[in-house]
Amino acid sequence: MKRILKITLILLSSLILLAVILGFLGYNYFNSTFLSFEDDYVEHVQPKKLTLDGYTFLDRNGNGELDVYEDDRRATKERVADVLSQMTLEEKIHLLKGSGLASAMGAVEPGEGIPGAVGTIVPTPRLGLPTVYLSDGPAGLRIEPKREGEERTYYCTAFPIATLLASTWNEELVQEVGSAMGNEALEYGIDVILGPGANIHRHPLCGRNFEYYSEDPVLSGYMGAAIVNGIESNGVGTSVKHFVANNQETERNFNDVIITDRALREIYLKGFEIIVEKAQPWTLMSSYNKINGTYTSEDKQLLTDILRDEWGFEGLVMTDWFGGKDAAAQIKAGNDLLEPGTKKQWKALTEAHENGALPTADIDRSAARILHLVFQTKKMQDYKYENNPDLKAHANITRQSATEGIVLLKNENALPIQIDGTVALLGVTSYEFIAGGTGSGDVNEAYTISLEEGLKNAGFKINSKAKELFEIHKAANEEAFVKPEGIDAMFNPYNPPQLNLTKEELDEIVATSDVGILTIGRNAGEGGDRVEEDDFLLTDLEQEMIESTSKAFQESGKKLVVVLNIGGVIETASWKDKPDAIVLAWQGGQEGGNSVADILSGQVNPSGKLPMTFPVHLHDHASHSDFPLQGGHLSFFGLLKGLMFPPEERPQDEKVQNRDYTHYDEGIYVGYRHFDKAKLSVSYPFGYGLSYTNFEYSDLSTTVENDTLKIAFAVKNIGQVQGKEVVQCYTEKLNPMIDRPIRELKAFAKTTSLQPEAIDSLSMVIPLKDLRYWDEDKGNWALEKGAYKIKIGASSRAMKLEAEIEL
Ligand code: BGC
């Protein structure tokens, strides 16, 4: 008996010991791979002020002398060269990686770091260089709203999602949004916003499409440049992401994009190229995926030859979080900063240098780029942030921009609605309005105005029966109505169950209201792609509700309006003939409900237009057969499995198509380029959107001068109410020698708000180089000679004026 007890005890203690050892090893692996807690959060010791020959400077290294790098009258380049010459090799290598996730994970002591800031550039205290903080983006600043031991809050403004901003087609307005967002960053001590996202909507099911602008690279590029210019006007940087071809969330960390140079150049790189040209952002973020076998963060051709040598990018490139594999290869390729940074990478860089694989020149080059950014920050100019941005002013800007990005898809004498009426709100999202998507693009805002609140604020009466039924439904499904917070929201996007009304309930609602509004909501985000069933397609219940509510209101001589509170494209063709009006509200940030009320009430005339096509069927997209269709979210174990057994280390026949690798066989035929070429009907075309007024286009003139095409025309408001019009310019090569799209967007403009009868004269300047295509054989851009059609359209399928030029 005693023996058995002894053996059991030995076995038990061995098991416990084994568990402890495994736990320790696991923790260490996890810590060094993911968290890398470091003691880098040495708050910047305030350097002493010194006056020398009448000039006051900050004595950063405390040597009592004015060093070149401390002299802010000198050019940044000189200052960087000086500080670099004073740094040890260890300090330089240290600078190439951030200090881990401690701040983002709340693992810093109260008062240290900026809780929620997801990355850093490490400080060099010996030389008085401060910690630089990086924070997500792109729909507003993402920091923790509460801090341990503090009463006050640190809420940020939830601005509209990027897709909505693109729907405004208004660069000036988007720049204003950027300027407000950048100001918030500055005032909360954040130096770089991790955004905007400039990836292309290759397929509607990409879970992060809401963070991106459009299926078209020109629109993406101009919108991205506008927001970068706005943010950076504050002395705060941006990180334009995810460079490049990160178009699916499924296996995003390892997916290999198999793509031609032409598609890469004309579609996926183009938007980034425009942003670099028009805004020269402080940083770019390389993407997780590989391109034709190489991780983008290790791709020298991409990060150095194209980005810097061809495009003239002057900033730094950082990795996406834990992106890529080989730290030394990343630095050598021109990916200067590894985020969030791990001890493992630090060690790898040091070893690579010691064994000659990573030359000092490469370390110096990347360190210099990082230092250049540090010197650009307001922190380096000793800016004292007060944690007190003007959130009220920013709320006004978010409301105005969200209103302008709303797209009126259909209106059969239903809108605007008279304010003295009673509105019945149907659909749970009317009461639980969705401000934006989930994941790193989610913002911790103080409030979200629901559609109900927005309509009430505008003076509408809300039908009490519909509201009462919603409250009963919510109480009965209490758990499903609890909004997941933080990381949980990323894995379980908030999608509360829809409410099913009986015929009697609906009849009572119709009898006691003047108009019905049915809201359809969708929520998606980082880490997962959407699916067709019950997401792109409406659920059976939603279809049923559109049918029954439209019928019930229409039979009583009343109107039914559908409001789409969504972040990405859904199916509309099968039901759009039923309601009287359809308003595409997108996800408009924290003032969303007020913005929709501005449109429904006619306070603002809608002027948004679609930045992508709404197809009849999902499979109409040329990319459909090469897109992962099973959705699902990134899991911790999935990530771990991928890290331990990456696809590149598996034989080809064990790799899974559309997960481990994705063929971009559709080439350049993304969005309308495909629908037009294949002559497919669409539900709503790219560039489409209605107004409460009508416009007339006239007087087109085109001239070709000094390698530019100049276009001028007039737009007149011929309706009854004031309004703005988005005008698009497409070009078509007639009798092309190569395969080309029927039309491609080259420029766009928006009129001022025109009174009835008022005319706006618009002009566009298109460099002739924008008419080129990528010649695969020559590996270069080429301009075809001959005739081109210039088409001025109200959408990609509604051309109003046309001219021909000969090159
Ligand atoms: C996302 C980036 C984000 C980063 C930091 C990554 O998972 O892909 O867009 O900026 O995390 O939160």
XYZ file of N, CA and C in Angstrom, residues 159-178 201 212-214 219-220 222-224 226-227 396-408 584-589 595 599 604-612 686-690 723-728 745 748-753 794:
240
model
N -14.833 58.199 -36.037
C -15.152 58.826 -37.326
C -15.786 57.762 -38.224
N -16.345 58.168 -39.367
C -16.942 57.177 -40.266
C -15.889 56.200 -40.784
N -16.328 55.008 -41.130
C -15.416 54.017 -41.718
C -14.895 54.547 -43.066
N -13.746 54.022 -43.477
C -13.095 54.529 -44.697
C -13.994 54.401 -45.923
N -14.751 53.295 -45.994
C -15.628 53.085 -47.152
C -16.641 54.218 -47.271
N -17.134 54.678 -46.116
C -18.068 55.808 -46.145
C -17.346 57.077 -46.587
N -16.149 57.282 -46.059
C -15.416 58.496 -46.457
C -15.194 58.527 -47.961
N -14.892 57.339 -48.531
C -14.690 57.289 -49.982
C -15.985 57.623 -50.704
N -17.118 57.289 -50.101
C -18.411 57.557 -50.739
C -18.711 59.048 -50.808
N -17.971 59.866 -50.058
C -18.176 61.324 -50.159
C -17.546 61.861 -51.440
N -16.521 61.207 -51.938
C -15.747 61.674 -53.102
C -15.319 63.127 -52.886
N -15.099 63.490 -51.626
C -14.806 64.887 -51.304
C -13.464 64.948 -50.570
N -12.414 65.245 -51.335
C -11.074 65.230 -50.754
C -10.895 66.257 -49.642
N -11.497 67.423 -49.832
C -11.346 68.485 -48.829
C -11.942 68.065 -47.492
N -13.126 67.459 -47.583
C -13.808 67.018 -46.367
C -13.031 65.896 -45.687
N -12.521 64.980 -46.482
C -11.767 63.860 -45.913
C -10.481 64.389 -45.263
N -9.908 65.403 -45.869
C -8.715 66.007 -45.258
C -9.060 66.633 -43.902
N -10.244 67.230 -43.817
C -10.685 67.812 -42.534
C -10.851 66.732 -41.475
N -11.405 65.582 -41.894
C -11.547 64.457 -40.962
C -10.157 64.069 -40.462
N -9.209 63.973 -41.397
C -7.843 63.615 -41.029
C -7.256 64.618 -40.059
N -10.770 46.717 -52.476
C -11.891 45.788 -52.268
C -11.858 44.787 -53.424
N -11.033 49.936 -45.719
C -10.440 50.340 -46.993
C -11.454 51.154 -47.785
N -10.965 51.838 -48.816
C -11.825 52.807 -49.487
C -12.683 52.239 -50.598
N -12.072 51.468 -51.493
C -12.770 51.272 -52.762
C -12.247 50.075 -53.549
N -9.568 56.239 -56.742
C -10.360 56.760 -55.629
C -9.662 56.459 -54.301
N -9.151 55.230 -54.146
C -8.435 54.861 -52.902
C -7.245 55.793 -52.686
N -6.580 58.886 -53.884
C -6.887 60.290 -53.584
C -7.462 60.440 -52.178
N -8.314 59.485 -51.774
C -8.890 59.554 -50.428
C -7.797 59.348 -49.378
N -6.945 58.357 -49.641
C -5.851 58.070 -48.704
C -4.932 59.269 -48.567
N -5.673 62.373 -49.032
C -6.365 63.458 -48.332
C -6.303 63.246 -46.821
N -6.536 62.021 -46.394
C -6.547 61.803 -44.936
C -5.131 61.899 -44.377
N -18.706 67.216 -34.513
C -19.355 67.935 -35.620
C -18.784 67.503 -36.955
N -17.454 67.323 -36.992
C -16.832 66.929 -38.264
C -17.238 65.512 -38.638
N -17.298 64.622 -37.638
C -17.681 63.244 -37.965
C -19.129 63.219 -38.469
N -19.981 64.035 -37.873
C -21.382 64.062 -38.329
C -21.479 64.575 -39.760
N -20.792 65.654 -40.020
C -20.856 66.260 -41.365
C -20.313 65.284 -42.421
N -19.216 64.613 -42.108
C -18.635 63.721 -43.113
C -19.494 62.476 -43.295
N -20.054 61.962 -42.193
C -20.903 60.771 -42.310
C -22.136 61.092 -43.145
N -22.677 62.284 -42.964
C -23.857 62.676 -43.739
C -23.513 62.714 -45.223
N -22.325 63.256 -45.523
C -21.971 63.428 -46.939
C -21.621 62.101 -47.623
N -21.329 61.074 -46.830
C -20.985 59.792 -47.449
C -22.171 58.842 -47.570
N -23.328 59.273 -47.113
C -24.509 58.411 -47.235
C -24.955 58.378 -48.702
N -25.276 57.167 -49.175
C -25.635 57.030 -50.589
C -27.127 56.690 -50.694
N -27.834 57.509 -51.438
C -29.256 57.245 -51.673
C -29.352 56.292 -52.860
N -28.268 53.962 -48.063
C -27.061 53.253 -47.647
C -26.308 54.152 -46.672
N -26.495 53.859 -45.375
C -25.926 54.741 -44.337
C -24.499 54.362 -43.989
N -24.042 53.198 -44.425
C -22.753 52.647 -44.004
C -22.674 52.623 -42.462
N -21.450 52.699 -41.953
C -21.242 52.802 -40.502
C -20.580 54.155 -40.283
N -21.380 55.071 -39.769
C -20.989 56.484 -39.810
C -20.293 57.011 -38.583
N -19.752 56.118 -37.742
C -19.068 56.616 -36.549
C -20.070 56.979 -35.466
N -26.526 61.654 -38.533
C -26.239 61.835 -39.953
C -27.365 61.281 -40.810
N -30.213 63.236 -43.511
C -30.598 62.863 -44.878
C -32.098 62.584 -44.962
N -30.060 67.733 -45.133
C -28.941 67.685 -46.082
C -29.383 66.836 -47.276
N -29.074 67.315 -48.456
C -29.396 66.569 -49.673
C -28.302 65.514 -49.893
N -28.660 64.238 -50.063
C -27.615 63.220 -50.225
C -26.718 63.501 -51.427
N -25.416 63.280 -51.238
C -24.502 63.494 -52.368
C -23.417 62.427 -52.423
N -23.606 61.340 -51.657
C -22.617 60.260 -51.691
C -22.814 59.390 -52.923
N -21.728 58.775 -53.372
C -21.834 57.810 -54.480
C -21.002 56.581 -54.155
N -21.377 55.459 -54.745
C -20.754 54.185 -54.384
C -19.277 54.116 -54.789
N -18.428 53.699 -53.831
C -17.014 53.493 -54.181
C -16.750 52.069 -54.661
N -17.818 51.298 -54.840
C -17.674 49.930 -55.358
C -18.992 49.528 -56.012
N -20.698 51.020 -59.806
C -19.666 51.862 -59.206
C -19.966 53.323 -59.530
N -19.877 54.168 -58.531
C -20.053 55.607 -58.769
C -21.492 56.084 -58.724
N -22.408 55.157 -58.397
C -23.839 55.483 -58.434
C -24.322 56.114 -57.125
N -25.271 57.032 -57.209
C -25.923 57.605 -56.030
C -26.916 58.660 -56.451
N -28.065 58.692 -55.783
C -29.116 59.648 -56.151
C -29.055 60.893 -55.272
N -28.075 71.232 -53.837
C -27.387 69.940 -53.736
C -26.011 69.939 -54.379
N -25.247 68.876 -54.085
C -23.896 68.718 -54.653
C -23.905 67.503 -55.561
N -23.054 67.537 -56.563
C -22.971 66.395 -57.473
C -21.519 65.914 -57.602
N -21.351 64.583 -57.528
C -20.040 63.974 -57.771
C -19.943 63.633 -59.245
N -18.875 64.079 -59.892
C -18.704 63.821 -61.319
C -17.439 63.002 -61.532
N -17.541 61.999 -62.369
C -16.413 61.091 -62.569
C -15.910 61.154 -64.009
N -11.527 54.818 -64.136
C -11.623 56.131 -63.485
C -10.247 56.795 -63.490
N -11.934 62.753 -60.613
C -13.306 63.020 -60.187
C -13.352 64.397 -59.534
N -14.558 64.918 -59.398
C -14.706 66.239 -58.770
C -16.083 66.305 -58.140
N -16.233 67.214 -57.203
C -17.547 67.401 -56.582
C -17.896 68.872 -56.683
N -19.115 69.153 -57.054
C -19.509 70.564 -57.165
C -19.643 71.153 -55.767
N -19.716 72.452 -55.692
C -20.099 73.094 -54.434
C -21.591 72.836 -54.257
N -22.146 73.242 -53.143
C -23.578 73.045 -52.951
C -24.320 74.064 -53.820
N -22.085 60.453 -64.367
C -22.687 60.573 -63.041
C -22.466 59.271 -62.281
